[in-house]
mmCIF file of C-alpha atoms in Angstrom:
data_model
loop_
_atom_site.group_PDB
_atom_site.id
_atom_site.type_symbol
_atom_site.label_atom_id
_atom_site.label_comp_id
_atom_site.label_asym_id
_atom_site.label_seq_id
_atom_site.Cartn_x
_atom_site.Cartn_y
_atom_site.Cartn_z
ATOM 1 C CA ASN B 1 1.497 3.989 -6.996
ATOM 2 C CA SER B 2 2.435 3.684 -3.334
ATOM 3 C CA LEU B 3 3.468 6.756 -1.426
ATOM 4 C CA LEU B 4 7.207 7.008 -0.892
ATOM 5 C CA ILE B 5 9.013 9.406 1.451
ATOM 6 C CA ILE B 6 12.771 9.225 2.039
ATOM 7 C CA PHE B 7 14.528 11.698 4.293
ATOM 8 C CA GLY B 8 17.804 12.039 6.072
ATOM 9 C CA GLY B 9 21.315 13.431 5.951
ATOM 10 C CA PHE B 10 22.756 12.439 2.574
ATOM 11 C CA ASN B 11 25.954 14.524 2.578
ATOM 12 C CA PHE B 12 26.176 15.391 -1.119
ATOM 13 C CA PRO B 13 27.481 18.984 -1.004
ATOM 14 C CA SER B 14 28.489 18.854 -4.686
ATOM 15 C CA ILE B 15 24.837 18.776 -5.831
ATOM 16 C CA CYS B 16 23.011 21.989 -6.648
ATOM 17 C CA TRP B 17 19.409 20.928 -5.991
ATOM 18 C CA SER B 18 17.795 23.906 -7.721
ATOM 19 C CA THR B 19 19.372 22.956 -11.077
ATOM 20 C CA LEU B 20 20.153 19.269 -10.371
ATOM 21 C CA SER B 21 23.703 19.912 -11.508
ATOM 22 C CA VAL B 22 26.808 18.303 -10.027
ATOM 23 C CA ARG B 23 30.309 19.718 -9.787
ATOM 24 C CA ASP B 24 32.819 17.877 -11.981
ATOM 25 C CA GLY B 25 34.550 14.847 -10.539
ATOM 26 C CA HIS B 26 31.698 13.746 -8.262
ATOM 27 C CA SER B 27 30.349 10.611 -9.938
ATOM 28 C CA GLU B 28 28.573 9.372 -6.778
ATOM 29 C CA SER B 29 26.640 12.627 -6.588
ATOM 30 C CA HIS B 30 25.830 12.397 -10.286
ATOM 31 C CA ASN B 31 24.568 8.822 -9.856
ATOM 32 C CA PHE B 32 22.511 9.865 -6.843
ATOM 33 C CA VAL B 33 20.731 12.623 -8.786
ATOM 34 C CA HIS B 34 20.008 10.260 -11.679
ATOM 35 C CA SER B 35 18.697 7.573 -9.333
ATOM 36 C CA SER B 36 16.279 10.011 -7.729
ATOM 37 C CA LEU B 37 15.065 11.054 -11.183
ATOM 38 C CA ASP B 38 14.778 7.433 -12.347
ATOM 39 C CA PHE B 39 12.367 6.791 -9.481
ATOM 40 C CA SER B 40 10.419 10.031 -10.141
ATOM 41 C CA LEU B 41 11.351 11.432 -6.755
ATOM 42 C CA VAL B 42 11.165 15.134 -6.001
ATOM 43 C CA GLN B 43 13.628 16.669 -3.528
ATOM 44 C CA LEU B 44 11.802 19.255 -1.395
ATOM 45 C CA ILE B 45 14.501 21.070 0.597
ATOM 46 C CA THR B 46 15.455 24.403 -0.969
ATOM 47 C CA HIS B 47 17.497 26.140 1.734
ATOM 48 C CA PRO B 48 20.879 25.145 3.178
ATOM 49 C CA THR B 49 20.676 22.762 6.103
ATOM 50 C CA ARG B 50 24.351 23.123 7.032
ATOM 51 C CA ARG B 51 26.255 26.373 7.290
ATOM 52 C CA SER B 52 29.889 26.996 7.975
ATOM 53 C CA VAL B 53 32.012 30.112 7.776
ATOM 54 C CA THR B 54 32.911 29.354 4.154
ATOM 55 C CA SER B 55 29.918 27.447 2.766
ATOM 56 C CA ALA B 56 26.230 26.666 2.961
ATOM 57 C CA ASN B 57 24.951 23.338 1.660
ATOM 58 C CA ILE B 58 21.748 21.372 1.379
ATOM 59 C CA LEU B 59 22.776 18.095 2.995
ATOM 60 C CA ASP B 60 19.555 17.036 4.731
ATOM 61 C CA LEU B 61 17.059 16.015 2.094
ATOM 62 C CA VAL B 62 13.413 15.011 1.753
ATOM 63 C CA PHE B 63 12.415 12.982 -1.297
ATOM 64 C CA THR B 64 8.904 11.952 -2.241
ATOM 65 C CA ASN B 65 6.901 10.814 -5.213
ATOM 66 C CA ASN B 66 3.974 12.975 -4.056
ATOM 67 C CA PRO B 67 5.097 16.474 -3.036
ATOM 68 C CA ASP B 68 1.497 17.698 -2.639
ATOM 69 C CA ILE B 69 1.150 15.901 0.705
ATOM 70 C CA PHE B 70 3.687 18.257 2.302
ATOM 71 C CA SER B 71 1.964 21.403 3.495
ATOM 72 C CA GLU B 72 5.016 23.036 5.007
ATOM 73 C CA ILE B 73 8.684 22.390 5.628
ATOM 74 C CA THR B 74 10.402 24.806 7.988
ATOM 75 C CA HIS B 75 14.109 25.353 8.583
ATOM 76 C CA LEU B 76 15.066 26.088 12.181
ATOM 77 C CA ASP B 77 18.452 26.923 13.617
ATOM 78 C CA GLY B 78 20.088 23.873 15.118
ATOM 79 C CA LEU B 79 22.413 23.490 18.062
ATOM 80 C CA SER B 80 25.374 22.927 15.739
ATOM 81 C CA ASP B 81 26.220 23.865 12.172
ATOM 82 C CA HIS B 82 23.250 21.767 10.965
ATOM 83 C CA GLY B 83 19.750 23.178 10.856
ATOM 84 C CA VAL B 84 16.591 21.371 11.915
ATOM 85 C CA LEU B 85 13.827 20.535 9.473
ATOM 86 C CA THR B 86 10.222 20.332 10.587
ATOM 87 C CA GLY B 87 7.251 19.691 8.408
ATOM 88 C CA SER B 88 3.665 18.616 8.069
ATOM 89 C CA VAL B 89 2.535 15.708 5.960
ATOM 90 C CA ARG B 90 -1.068 14.915 5.056
ATOM 91 C CA ILE B 91 -1.384 11.153 4.825
ATOM 92 C CA PHE B 92 -4.701 9.357 4.686
ATOM 93 C CA PRO B 93 -4.308 5.640 5.313
ATOM 94 C CA ASN B 94 -6.337 3.201 3.286
ATOM 95 C CA LYS B 95 -8.987 1.815 5.557
ATOM 96 C CA ARG B 96 -9.548 -1.813 4.864
ATOM 97 C CA LYS B 97 -12.936 -3.174 5.611
ATOM 98 C CA THR B 98 -12.699 -5.919 8.137
ATOM 99 C CA THR B 99 -14.769 -8.905 7.243
ATOM 100 C CA ASN B 100 -15.414 -11.926 9.341
ATOM 101 C CA LYS B 101 -14.990 -15.071 7.352
ATOM 102 C CA GLN B 102 -16.349 -18.355 8.549
ATOM 103 C CA ILE B 103 -13.970 -21.233 8.023
ATOM 104 C CA ARG B 104 -15.641 -24.589 8.069
ATOM 105 C CA CYS B 105 -14.017 -27.798 9.291
ATOM 106 C CA TYR B 106 -15.072 -30.199 6.561
ATOM 107 C CA ASN B 107 -13.100 -33.001 8.173
ATOM 108 C CA ARG B 108 -15.572 -32.842 11.106
ATOM 109 C CA GLY B 109 -18.688 -32.764 8.931
ATOM 110 C CA ASP B 110 -21.592 -35.180 9.375
ATOM 111 C CA PHE B 111 -21.487 -36.603 5.856
ATOM 112 C CA ASP B 112 -23.901 -39.446 6.621
ATOM 113 C CA SER B 113 -26.624 -36.904 7.410
ATOM 114 C CA ILE B 114 -25.690 -34.844 4.359
ATOM 115 C CA ASN B 115 -25.923 -37.923 2.112
ATOM 116 C CA ASN B 116 -29.296 -38.987 3.581
ATOM 117 C CA GLU B 117 -30.860 -35.557 3.220
ATOM 118 C CA PHE B 118 -29.369 -35.034 -0.218
ATOM 119 C CA LEU B 119 -30.820 -38.376 -1.349
ATOM 120 C CA SER B 120 -34.286 -37.242 -0.210
ATOM 121 C CA PHE B 121 -33.818 -33.935 -2.006
ATOM 122 C CA SER B 122 -32.620 -35.590 -5.211
ATOM 123 C CA ASN B 123 -35.850 -37.622 -5.478
ATOM 124 C CA ILE B 124 -37.941 -34.451 -5.234
ATOM 125 C CA PHE B 125 -35.574 -32.546 -7.513
ATOM 126 C CA LEU B 126 -35.589 -35.175 -10.269
ATOM 127 C CA GLU B 127 -39.402 -35.434 -10.336
ATOM 128 C CA GLY B 128 -39.853 -31.913 -11.658
ATOM 129 C CA TYR B 129 -36.550 -30.719 -13.073
ATOM 130 C CA LEU B 130 -37.849 -30.708 -16.674
ATOM 131 C CA SER B 131 -40.677 -28.339 -15.777
ATOM 132 C CA ARG B 132 -38.303 -25.806 -14.187
ATOM 133 C CA SER B 133 -35.852 -23.458 -15.885
ATOM 134 C CA VAL B 134 -32.119 -24.052 -15.646
ATOM 135 C CA GLU B 135 -31.893 -21.026 -13.364
ATOM 136 C CA ASP B 136 -34.608 -22.363 -11.045
ATOM 137 C CA ASN B 137 -32.945 -25.784 -10.920
ATOM 138 C CA TRP B 138 -29.599 -24.197 -10.086
ATOM 139 C CA LEU B 139 -31.069 -22.006 -7.327
ATOM 140 C CA MET B 140 -32.897 -24.969 -5.818
ATOM 141 C CA PHE B 141 -29.737 -27.108 -5.830
ATOM 142 C CA ARG B 142 -27.546 -24.301 -4.489
ATOM 143 C CA ASN B 143 -29.940 -23.431 -1.661
ATOM 144 C CA VAL B 144 -30.275 -27.035 -0.511
ATOM 145 C CA LEU B 145 -26.514 -27.530 -0.629
ATOM 146 C CA ALA B 146 -25.897 -24.300 1.340
ATOM 147 C CA ASN B 147 -28.474 -25.377 3.918
ATOM 148 C CA LEU B 148 -26.842 -28.789 4.326
ATOM 149 C CA ILE B 149 -23.405 -27.209 4.738
ATOM 150 C CA ASN B 150 -24.743 -24.800 7.366
ATOM 151 C CA ARG B 151 -26.409 -27.602 9.318
ATOM 152 C CA PHE B 152 -23.827 -30.375 9.135
ATOM 153 C CA ILE B 153 -20.384 -28.805 8.611
#
């Protein structure tokens, strides 16, 4: 589902892009058309990008899997027999939320203090655990553990 845009001078004069047909004897051109179709790419250039006295061909191509992002493609006269393509593309980047994540150094933790405080907590915890719900016991345990990690790690 990622956006894909491919553009450049491909030099396949044997391809008629309006019908996707290829003149006989041009297997590379035929394979190129089929490859673009296999990847669901749409070719957007409709006017010749190279003109000579005897021919006009679409050689400079723009392929995409999302043609709606192109608002306009303009053909300008070039300095040689090739034209110049200009265009506008509407792309909205995905903005990732930046989150700060705290990484604790457990190898530097004060485990003696954690063990001492956890021993004190366990005596209080075990005195009344039967009178509390499983949820209350879990929350009590989790909160004490989180507090110890914050203080000693």
